[in-house]
PDB file of C-alpha atoms and ligand atoms in Angstrom:
ATOM      1  CA  MET A 751       7.830  -0.281  12.158  1.00  0.00           C
ATOM      2  CA  ILE A 752       4.277   0.397  12.960  1.00  0.00           C
ATOM      3  CA  GLU A 753       1.702   2.074  11.456  1.00  0.00           C
ATOM      4  CA  THR A 754       0.445   4.810  14.748  1.00  0.00           C
ATOM      5  CA  PRO A 755      -3.180   6.439  14.643  1.00  0.00           C
ATOM      6  CA  ILE A 756      -2.903   9.994  13.559  1.00  0.00           C
ATOM      7  CA  PRO A 757      -5.302  12.193  15.853  1.00  0.00           C
ATOM      8  CA  THR A 758      -7.747  13.123  12.602  1.00  0.00           C
ATOM      9  CA  ALA A 759     -11.379  12.397  12.017  1.00  0.00           C
ATOM     10  CA  VAL A 760     -10.134  10.332   9.087  1.00  0.00           C
ATOM     11  CA  PRO A 761      -8.748   6.832  10.322  1.00  0.00           C
ATOM     12  CA  ARG A 762      -5.410   7.036   9.308  1.00  0.00           C
ATOM     13  CA  TYR A 763      -2.263   5.332  10.526  1.00  0.00           C
ATOM     14  CA  GLU A 764       1.564   6.338   9.451  1.00  0.00           C
ATOM     15  CA  ILE A 765       4.761   5.460  10.212  1.00  0.00           C
ATOM     16  CA  GLU A 766       6.242   7.746  12.558  1.00  0.00           C
ATOM     17  CA  GLU A 767       9.800   7.073  11.677  1.00  0.00           C
ATOM     18  CA  TRP A 768       8.894   8.305   8.209  1.00  0.00           C
ATOM     19  CA  ARG A 769       7.536  11.325   8.669  1.00  0.00           C
ATOM     20  CA  ASP A 770      10.780  12.845  10.696  1.00  0.00           C
ATOM     21  CA  LEU A 771      12.656  12.504   6.937  1.00  0.00           C
ATOM     22  CA  GLY A 772       9.870  14.642   5.452  1.00  0.00           C
ATOM     23  CA  VAL A 773       7.775  11.766   4.349  1.00  0.00           C
ATOM     24  CA  VAL A 774       4.533  11.130   4.787  1.00  0.00           C
ATOM     25  CA  ALA A 775       3.659   7.316   4.639  1.00  0.00           C
ATOM     26  CA  GLY A 776       0.181   5.907   5.960  1.00  0.00           C
ATOM     27  CA  ILE A 777      -3.538   3.652   5.200  1.00  0.00           C
ATOM     28  CA  THR A 778      -6.659   4.616   6.184  1.00  0.00           C
ATOM     29  CA  GLY A 779      -7.978   2.674   8.558  1.00  0.00           C
ATOM     30  CA  ARG A 780     -12.357   1.145   8.557  1.00  0.00           C
ATOM     31  CA  GLY A 781     -13.405   3.518  11.177  1.00  0.00           C
ATOM     32  CA  THR A 782     -16.054   3.625  13.677  1.00  0.00           C
ATOM     33  CA  GLY A 783     -19.496   4.242  13.686  1.00  0.00           C
ATOM     34  CA  SER A 784     -22.077   3.192  10.870  1.00  0.00           C
ATOM     35  CA  ALA A 785     -20.432   3.911   7.853  1.00  0.00           C
ATOM     36  CA  SER A 786     -16.786   2.592   7.555  1.00  0.00           C
ATOM     37  CA  PHE A 787     -14.328   4.566   5.693  1.00  0.00           C
ATOM     38  CA  ASP A 788     -14.390   2.898   2.793  1.00  0.00           C
ATOM     39  CA  LEU A 789     -13.174   3.915   0.066  1.00  0.00           C
ATOM     40  CA  GLY A 790     -12.884   1.839  -2.660  1.00  0.00           C
ATOM     41  CA  PHE A 791     -14.771   2.138  -6.453  1.00  0.00           C
ATOM     42  CA  ALA A 792     -16.060  -1.326  -7.400  1.00  0.00           C
ATOM     43  CA  GLY A 793     -17.457  -2.165  -4.084  1.00  0.00           C
ATOM     44  CA  THR A 794     -21.426  -1.426  -2.827  1.00  0.00           C
ATOM     45  CA  THR A 795     -20.611   1.456  -0.922  1.00  0.00           C
ATOM     46  CA  PRO A 796     -22.901   4.285  -2.623  1.00  0.00           C
ATOM     47  CA  VAL A 797     -20.096   6.400  -4.574  1.00  0.00           C
ATOM     48  CA  GLY A 798     -21.505   9.704  -3.574  1.00  0.00           C
ATOM     49  CA  MET A 799     -20.704   8.068  -0.384  1.00  0.00           C
ATOM     50  CA  VAL A 800     -17.392   7.153  -1.869  1.00  0.00           C
ATOM     51  CA  MET A 801     -16.350  10.498  -2.974  1.00  0.00           C
ATOM     52  CA  ASP A 802     -17.102  12.119   0.288  1.00  0.00           C
ATOM     53  CA  HIS A 803     -14.570  10.057   2.179  1.00  0.00           C
ATOM     54  CA  TRP A 804     -11.710  10.874  -0.462  1.00  0.00           C
ATOM     55  CA  ARG A 805     -12.448  14.487  -0.412  1.00  0.00           C
ATOM     56  CA  ARG A 806     -12.526  14.141   3.288  1.00  0.00           C
ATOM     57  CA  PHE A 807      -9.271  12.478   3.323  1.00  0.00           C
ATOM     58  CA  GLN A 808      -7.460  15.074   1.438  1.00  0.00           C
ATOM     59  CA  GLU A 809      -9.009  17.117   3.441  1.00  0.00           C
ATOM     60  CA  SER A 810      -6.844  15.535   6.352  1.00  0.00           C
ATOM     61  CA  LEU A 811      -4.046  16.152   4.776  1.00  0.00           C
ATOM     62  CA  PRO A 812      -3.107  19.436   3.384  1.00  0.00           C
ATOM     63  CA  ASP A 813       0.175  19.087   2.998  1.00  0.00           C
ATOM     64  CA  PHE A 814      -0.474  17.782  -0.633  1.00  0.00           C
ATOM     65  CA  ARG A 815      -2.035  19.424  -3.410  1.00  0.00           C
ATOM     66  CA  SER A 816      -3.072  16.324  -5.961  1.00  0.00           C
ATOM     67  CA  VAL A 817      -3.859  12.327  -4.737  1.00  0.00           C
ATOM     68  CA  THR A 818      -3.522   9.798  -7.420  1.00  0.00           C
ATOM     69  CA  VAL A 819      -5.079   6.479  -7.902  1.00  0.00           C
ATOM     70  CA  SER A 820      -5.904   4.033 -10.464  1.00  0.00           C
ATOM     71  CA  ARG A 821      -7.928   1.178 -11.066  1.00  0.00           C
ATOM     72  CA  GLN A 822      -5.624  -1.451 -10.720  1.00  0.00           C
ATOM     73  CA  VAL A 823      -5.246  -4.405 -12.354  1.00  0.00           C
ATOM     74  CA  HIS A 824      -3.530  -6.420 -10.517  1.00  0.00           C
ATOM     75  CA  GLY A 825      -0.194  -6.369 -12.731  1.00  0.00           C
ATOM     76  CA  THR A 826       3.508  -4.611 -13.053  1.00  0.00           C
ATOM     77  CA  ALA A 827       2.157  -1.311 -14.526  1.00  0.00           C
ATOM     78  CA  ILE A 828       3.926   2.304 -12.499  1.00  0.00           C
ATOM     79  CA  ARG A 829       4.398   5.875 -13.679  1.00  0.00           C
ATOM     80  CA  TRP A 830       5.240   8.465 -12.451  1.00  0.00           C
ATOM     81  CA  HIS A 831       3.304  11.599 -11.136  1.00  0.00           C
ATOM     82  CA  PRO A 832       4.652  15.013 -11.864  1.00  0.00           C
ATOM     83  CA  GLY A 833       2.546  16.065  -9.475  1.00  0.00           C
ATOM     84  CA  GLY A 834      -1.294  18.164  -9.912  1.00  0.00           C
ATOM     85  CA  GLU A 835      -4.006  19.076  -7.963  1.00  0.00           C
ATOM     86  CA  GLY A 836      -6.716  17.727  -7.110  1.00  0.00           C
ATOM     87  CA  LEU A 837      -8.446  13.829  -6.893  1.00  0.00           C
ATOM     88  CA  VAL A 838      -6.181  12.081 -10.060  1.00  0.00           C
ATOM     89  CA  VAL A 839      -8.239   8.674 -11.005  1.00  0.00           C
ATOM     90  CA  GLN A 840      -6.203   6.532 -13.476  1.00  0.00           C
ATOM     91  CA  TYR A 841      -6.546   3.287 -15.115  1.00  0.00           C
ATOM     92  CA  GLY A 842      -4.324  -0.521 -14.895  1.00  0.00           C
ATOM     93  CA  LEU A 843      -1.864   0.952 -12.959  1.00  0.00           C
ATOM     94  CA  ASP A 844      -0.661  -0.705  -9.913  1.00  0.00           C
ATOM     95  CA  GLY A 845       2.383   1.372  -8.856  1.00  0.00           C
ATOM     96  CA  HIS A 846       2.785   4.895  -8.769  1.00  0.00           C
ATOM     97  CA  ALA A 847       6.079   6.876  -8.197  1.00  0.00           C
ATOM     98  CA  THR A 848       6.907  10.798  -7.861  1.00  0.00           C
ATOM     99  CA  GLU A 849       9.917  12.705  -7.050  1.00  0.00           C
ATOM    100  CA  ALA A 850       7.674  16.137  -6.318  1.00  0.00           C
ATOM    101  CA  PRO A 851       6.448  17.371  -3.533  1.00  0.00           C
ATOM    102  CA  GLY A 852       2.983  17.655  -2.311  1.00  0.00           C
ATOM    103  CA  ALA A 853       1.956  14.805  -4.270  1.00  0.00           C
ATOM    104  CA  LEU A 854       0.562  11.865  -2.241  1.00  0.00           C
ATOM    105  CA  ILE A 855       0.654   8.439  -3.934  1.00  0.00           C
ATOM    106  CA  ALA A 856      -2.072   6.126  -3.100  1.00  0.00           C
ATOM    107  CA  ILE A 857      -3.229   2.539  -3.912  1.00  0.00           C
ATOM    108  CA  THR A 858      -6.250   0.520  -2.615  1.00  0.00           C
ATOM    109  CA  VAL A 859      -6.013  -2.178  -0.606  1.00  0.00           C
ATOM    110  CA  ALA A 860      -7.826  -5.070   2.095  1.00  0.00           C
ATOM    111  CA  ASP A 861      -5.503  -7.383   1.890  1.00  0.00           C
ATOM    112  CA  CYS A 862      -3.512  -7.205  -0.829  1.00  0.00           C
ATOM    113  CA  VAL A 863      -0.012  -5.619   0.592  1.00  0.00           C
ATOM    114  CA  PRO A 864       0.992  -2.130   0.508  1.00  0.00           C
ATOM    115  CA  VAL A 865       5.022  -1.887  -0.537  1.00  0.00           C
ATOM    116  CA  TYR A 866       7.182   1.866   0.037  1.00  0.00           C
ATOM    117  CA  LEU A 867       9.934   2.482  -1.141  1.00  0.00           C
ATOM    118  CA  LEU A 868      11.493   5.455  -0.506  1.00  0.00           C
ATOM    119  CA  ASP A 869      15.603   7.201  -1.218  1.00  0.00           C
ATOM    120  CA  PRO A 870      15.554   9.441   1.772  1.00  0.00           C
ATOM    121  CA  LYS A 871      18.299  10.681   0.405  1.00  0.00           C
ATOM    122  CA  GLU A 872      17.845  11.517  -3.496  1.00  0.00           C
ATOM    123  CA  ARG A 873      13.737  12.399  -1.711  1.00  0.00           C
ATOM    124  CA  ARG A 874      12.099   9.965  -4.688  1.00  0.00           C
ATOM    125  CA  VAL A 875       8.992   6.932  -3.563  1.00  0.00           C
ATOM    126  CA  CYS A 876       6.923   4.694  -5.230  1.00  0.00           C
ATOM    127  CA  LEU A 877       3.926   2.704  -4.250  1.00  0.00           C
ATOM    128  CA  LEU A 878       3.031  -0.727  -4.602  1.00  0.00           C
ATOM    129  CA  HIS A 879      -0.315  -2.371  -4.858  1.00  0.00           C
ATOM    130  CA  ALA A 880       0.894  -6.680  -4.168  1.00  0.00           C
ATOM    131  CA  GLY A 881      -0.688  -9.048  -3.987  1.00  0.00           C
ATOM    132  CA  TRP A 882      -0.042 -11.812  -5.238  1.00  0.00           C
ATOM    133  CA  LYS A 883      -0.343 -12.057  -9.088  1.00  0.00           C
ATOM    134  CA  GLY A 884       1.248  -8.212  -8.650  1.00  0.00           C
ATOM    135  CA  THR A 885       3.956 -10.512  -6.580  1.00  0.00           C
ATOM    136  CA  ALA A 886       4.285 -13.150  -8.817  1.00  0.00           C
ATOM    137  CA  ALA A 887       4.206 -11.013 -11.418  1.00  0.00           C
ATOM    138  CA  GLY A 888       7.451  -8.852  -9.853  1.00  0.00           C
ATOM    139  CA  ILE A 889       6.290  -5.275  -9.621  1.00  0.00           C
ATOM    140  CA  LEU A 890       8.406  -5.523  -5.851  1.00  0.00           C
ATOM    141  CA  PRO A 891      11.813  -5.618  -8.818  1.00  0.00           C
ATOM    142  CA  ALA A 892       9.303  -3.176 -11.126  1.00  0.00           C
ATOM    143  CA  GLY A 893       9.170  -0.207  -9.010  1.00  0.00           C
ATOM    144  CA  ILE A 894      12.950  -0.892  -7.705  1.00  0.00           C
ATOM    145  CA  GLN A 895      14.614  -0.732 -11.417  1.00  0.00           C
ATOM    146  CA  GLU A 896      12.023   2.434 -11.733  1.00  0.00           C
ATOM    147  CA  MET A 897      13.842   4.151  -8.545  1.00  0.00           C
ATOM    148  CA  ALA A 898      16.868   2.765  -9.860  1.00  0.00           C
ATOM    149  CA  ALA A 899      16.771   4.380 -13.289  1.00  0.00           C
ATOM    150  CA  HIS A 900      15.785   7.495 -12.333  1.00  0.00           C
ATOM    151  CA  GLY A 901      18.751   7.600 -10.330  1.00  0.00           C
ATOM    152  CA  SER A 902      18.228   6.187  -7.023  1.00  0.00           C
ATOM    153  CA  SER A 903      21.336   3.732  -4.993  1.00  0.00           C
ATOM    154  CA  VAL A 904      19.445   0.467  -4.198  1.00  0.00           C
ATOM    155  CA  ASP A 905      21.577   0.843  -0.743  1.00  0.00           C
ATOM    156  CA  ASN A 906      19.451   4.342  -0.424  1.00  0.00           C
ATOM    157  CA  LEU A 907      16.445   2.345  -0.309  1.00  0.00           C
ATOM    158  CA  LEU A 908      13.829   2.083   2.598  1.00  0.00           C
ATOM    159  CA  MET A 909      11.158  -0.663   1.997  1.00  0.00           C
ATOM    160  CA  HIS A 910       8.636  -1.032   4.217  1.00  0.00           C
ATOM    161  CA  CYS A 911       5.622  -3.797   3.613  1.00  0.00           C
ATOM    162  CA  GLY A 912       2.582  -2.292   5.638  1.00  0.00           C
ATOM    163  CA  ILE A 913      -0.953  -3.345   7.012  1.00  0.00           C
ATOM    164  CA  ALA A 914      -1.712  -7.114   4.478  1.00  0.00           C
ATOM    165  CA  ILE A 915      -2.880  -9.652   5.217  1.00  0.00           C
ATOM    166  CA  CYS A 916      -0.544 -12.345   7.386  1.00  0.00           C
ATOM    167  CA  GLY A 917       0.596 -16.277   6.845  1.00  0.00           C
ATOM    168  CA  CYS A 918      -1.211 -17.933   9.166  1.00  0.00           C
ATOM    169  CA  CYS A 919      -4.652 -16.207   7.337  1.00  0.00           C
ATOM    170  CA  TYR A 920      -3.901 -16.682   4.322  1.00  0.00           C
ATOM    171  CA  GLU A 921      -4.566 -19.635   2.530  1.00  0.00           C
ATOM    172  CA  VAL A 922      -3.719 -20.478  -0.601  1.00  0.00           C
ATOM    173  CA  GLY A 923      -3.679 -23.319  -3.585  1.00  0.00           C
ATOM    174  CA  HIS A 924      -0.047 -24.640  -4.799  1.00  0.00           C
ATOM    175  CA  GLU A 925      -0.939 -22.429  -7.488  1.00  0.00           C
ATOM    176  CA  VAL A 926      -0.518 -19.786  -5.860  1.00  0.00           C
ATOM    177  CA  PHE A 927       3.062 -20.846  -4.446  1.00  0.00           C
ATOM    178  CA  ALA A 928       4.090 -22.225  -7.167  1.00  0.00           C
ATOM    179  CA  ALA A 929       4.064 -18.270  -9.135  1.00  0.00           C
ATOM    180  CA  CYS A 930       4.882 -16.376  -6.497  1.00  0.00           C
ATOM    181  CA  GLY A 931       8.851 -18.905  -6.364  1.00  0.00           C
ATOM    182  CA  VAL A 932       8.260 -20.985  -3.001  1.00  0.00           C
ATOM    183  CA  THR A 933       8.077 -24.384  -2.333  1.00  0.00           C
ATOM    184  CA  LEU A 934       4.821 -25.933  -2.282  1.00  0.00           C
ATOM    185  CA  PRO A 935       2.779 -27.596   0.472  1.00  0.00           C
ATOM    186  CA  THR A 936       2.012 -30.993   1.686  1.00  0.00           C
ATOM    187  CA  GLY A 937      -1.524 -30.970   1.396  1.00  0.00           C
ATOM    188  CA  PRO A 938      -3.582 -29.065  -1.442  1.00  0.00           C
ATOM    189  CA  LYS A 939      -3.496 -25.983   0.143  1.00  0.00           C
ATOM    190  CA  GLY A 940      -1.106 -23.859   2.250  1.00  0.00           C
ATOM    191  CA  TYR A 941      -0.444 -20.895   3.961  1.00  0.00           C
ATOM    192  CA  LEU A 942       1.561 -18.466   2.755  1.00  0.00           C
ATOM    193  CA  ASP A 943       3.119 -15.064   4.047  1.00  0.00           C
ATOM    194  CA  LEU A 944       3.260 -12.800   1.109  1.00  0.00           C
ATOM    195  CA  ARG A 945       4.656 -10.324   2.866  1.00  0.00           C
ATOM    196  CA  GLU A 946       7.975 -12.420   3.444  1.00  0.00           C
ATOM    197  CA  VAL A 947       7.756 -13.438  -0.943  1.00  0.00           C
ATOM    198  CA  LEU A 948       8.068  -9.630  -1.597  1.00  0.00           C
ATOM    199  CA  MET A 949      11.005  -8.876   1.338  1.00  0.00           C
ATOM    200  CA  GLY A 950      12.904 -12.049  -0.297  1.00  0.00           C
ATOM    201  CA  GLN A 951      12.198 -10.461  -4.151  1.00  0.00           C
ATOM    202  CA  ALA A 952      13.621  -7.331  -1.908  1.00  0.00           C
ATOM    203  CA  ARG A 953      16.860  -9.240  -0.857  1.00  0.00           C
ATOM    204  CA  ARG A 954      17.270 -10.573  -3.548  1.00  0.00           C
ATOM    205  CA  ALA A 955      17.395  -6.691  -5.893  1.00  0.00           C
ATOM    206  CA  GLY A 956      20.489  -5.810  -3.083  1.00  0.00           C
ATOM    207  CA  VAL A 957      17.776  -3.752  -0.490  1.00  0.00           C
ATOM    208  CA  THR A 958      19.078  -4.564   2.938  1.00  0.00           C
ATOM    209  CA  ASN A 959      16.810  -1.993   5.002  1.00  0.00           C
ATOM    210  CA  ILE A 960      13.147  -4.045   5.467  1.00  0.00           C
ATOM    211  CA  SER A 961      10.451  -3.887   7.920  1.00  0.00           C
ATOM    212  CA  THR A 962       6.858  -4.856   8.181  1.00  0.00           C
ATOM    213  CA  SER A 963       3.698  -3.967   9.730  1.00  0.00           C
ATOM    214  CA  PRO A 964       2.995  -5.972  12.635  1.00  0.00           C
ATOM    215  CA  PHE A 965      -0.768  -5.611  11.694  1.00  0.00           C
ATOM    216  CA  CYS A 966      -2.629  -8.711   9.486  1.00  0.00           C
ATOM    217  CA  SER A 967      -5.745  -7.255   7.204  1.00  0.00           C
ATOM    218  CA  ALA A 968      -7.585 -10.291   8.825  1.00  0.00           C
ATOM    219  CA  HIS A 969      -6.556 -10.903  12.711  1.00  0.00           C
ATOM    220  CA  ASP A 970      -6.990  -7.149  12.775  1.00  0.00           C
ATOM    221  CA  SER A 971      -9.550  -6.396  10.859  1.00  0.00           C
ATOM    222  CA  ASP A 972     -12.133  -4.406  13.655  1.00  0.00           C
ATOM    223  CA  ARG A 973      -9.873  -1.854  12.411  1.00  0.00           C
ATOM    224  CA  PHE A 974      -9.243  -2.736   9.019  1.00  0.00           C
ATOM    225  CA  PHE A 975     -11.049  -4.189   6.274  1.00  0.00           C
ATOM    226  CA  SER A 976      -9.786  -7.210   4.863  1.00  0.00           C
ATOM    227  CA  HIS A 977     -11.570  -9.040   1.405  1.00  0.00           C
ATOM    228  CA  ARG A 978     -10.594 -12.049   3.250  1.00  0.00           C
ATOM    229  CA  ALA A 979     -12.045 -11.746   6.793  1.00  0.00           C
ATOM    230  CA  SER A 980     -15.093 -10.696   5.092  1.00  0.00           C
ATOM    231  CA  ARG A 981     -15.880 -12.955   2.811  1.00  0.00           C
ATOM    232  CA  GLY A 982     -15.896  -9.774   0.126  1.00  0.00           C
ATOM    233  CA  ALA A 983     -18.260  -8.039   1.835  1.00  0.00           C
ATOM    234  CA  ASP A 984     -15.690  -5.291   3.013  1.00  0.00           C
ATOM    235  CA  GLY A 985     -14.820  -2.066   1.054  1.00  0.00           C
ATOM    236  CA  ARG A 986     -10.974  -0.572   0.758  1.00  0.00           C
ATOM    237  CA  MET A 987      -8.313   1.226   2.369  1.00  0.00           C
ATOM    238  CA  VAL A 988      -5.727   3.920   0.689  1.00  0.00           C
ATOM    239  CA  ALA A 989      -2.244   3.133   1.457  1.00  0.00           C
ATOM    240  CA  TYR A 990      -0.313   6.310   1.381  1.00  0.00           C
ATOM    241  CA  LEU A 991       2.946   8.362   0.390  1.00  0.00           C
ATOM    242  CA  GLY A 992       4.540  11.795  -0.193  1.00  0.00           C
ATOM    243  CA  LEU A 993       7.369  13.980  -0.267  1.00  0.00           C
ATOM    244  CA  VAL A 994       5.602  16.528   1.703  1.00  0.00           C
ATOM    245  CA  ALA A 995       6.261  19.957   0.067  1.00  0.00           C
TER     246      ALA A 995
HETATM  247 ZN1  LIG B 547      -3.950 -12.619  10.418  1.00  0.00          ZN
END
């Protein structure tokens, strides 16, 4: 499945097939013009500008009364959100889940994989921030487990690996391969496809309906932010997921 540009003043790309299911699943882009659409809390963009971007992002999604995001720590903590109002900023979470229509859950990314989980039958969503550390620590099995614990059948889950750095652009050392349980490269470094690792984890957990984005944040860095391609200078995108009220 492919993220399609949405015609709003905010650079947004969304999965149309999921919109048909009453679900908004997307990611913001770099935007055009001199000021990039940075939504990161810890970068070099002045905080006033970042907050203005968040306001515009929220205003572009009037179907949602709240947006919940967290300062992320590359861990496996996932929290269920009942919904609320406005922008809710939490700490230490790398995963969010909700059953509340009108409650948007969000993560910040720039190369790490946003993993979208949807139970279209029971109407329940979970969004995970999966860099290599979170992937190695098992945030995806934890997310699948959370969905199952709330009553979802794993057979019904849809999973999408969103816009992230691809296997041709992500050169890492042995320790990353080892942590992710992947065969080590012959040299000291090798190229790792994190989305492939995550899809393997999902299949082992019993998820069969899996898709992946064709975009690479580094290849397609004219449209998306890439921490690696920019050598750390880029801002952050927001991946988001929610049930339309
Ligand atoms: Zn790439």
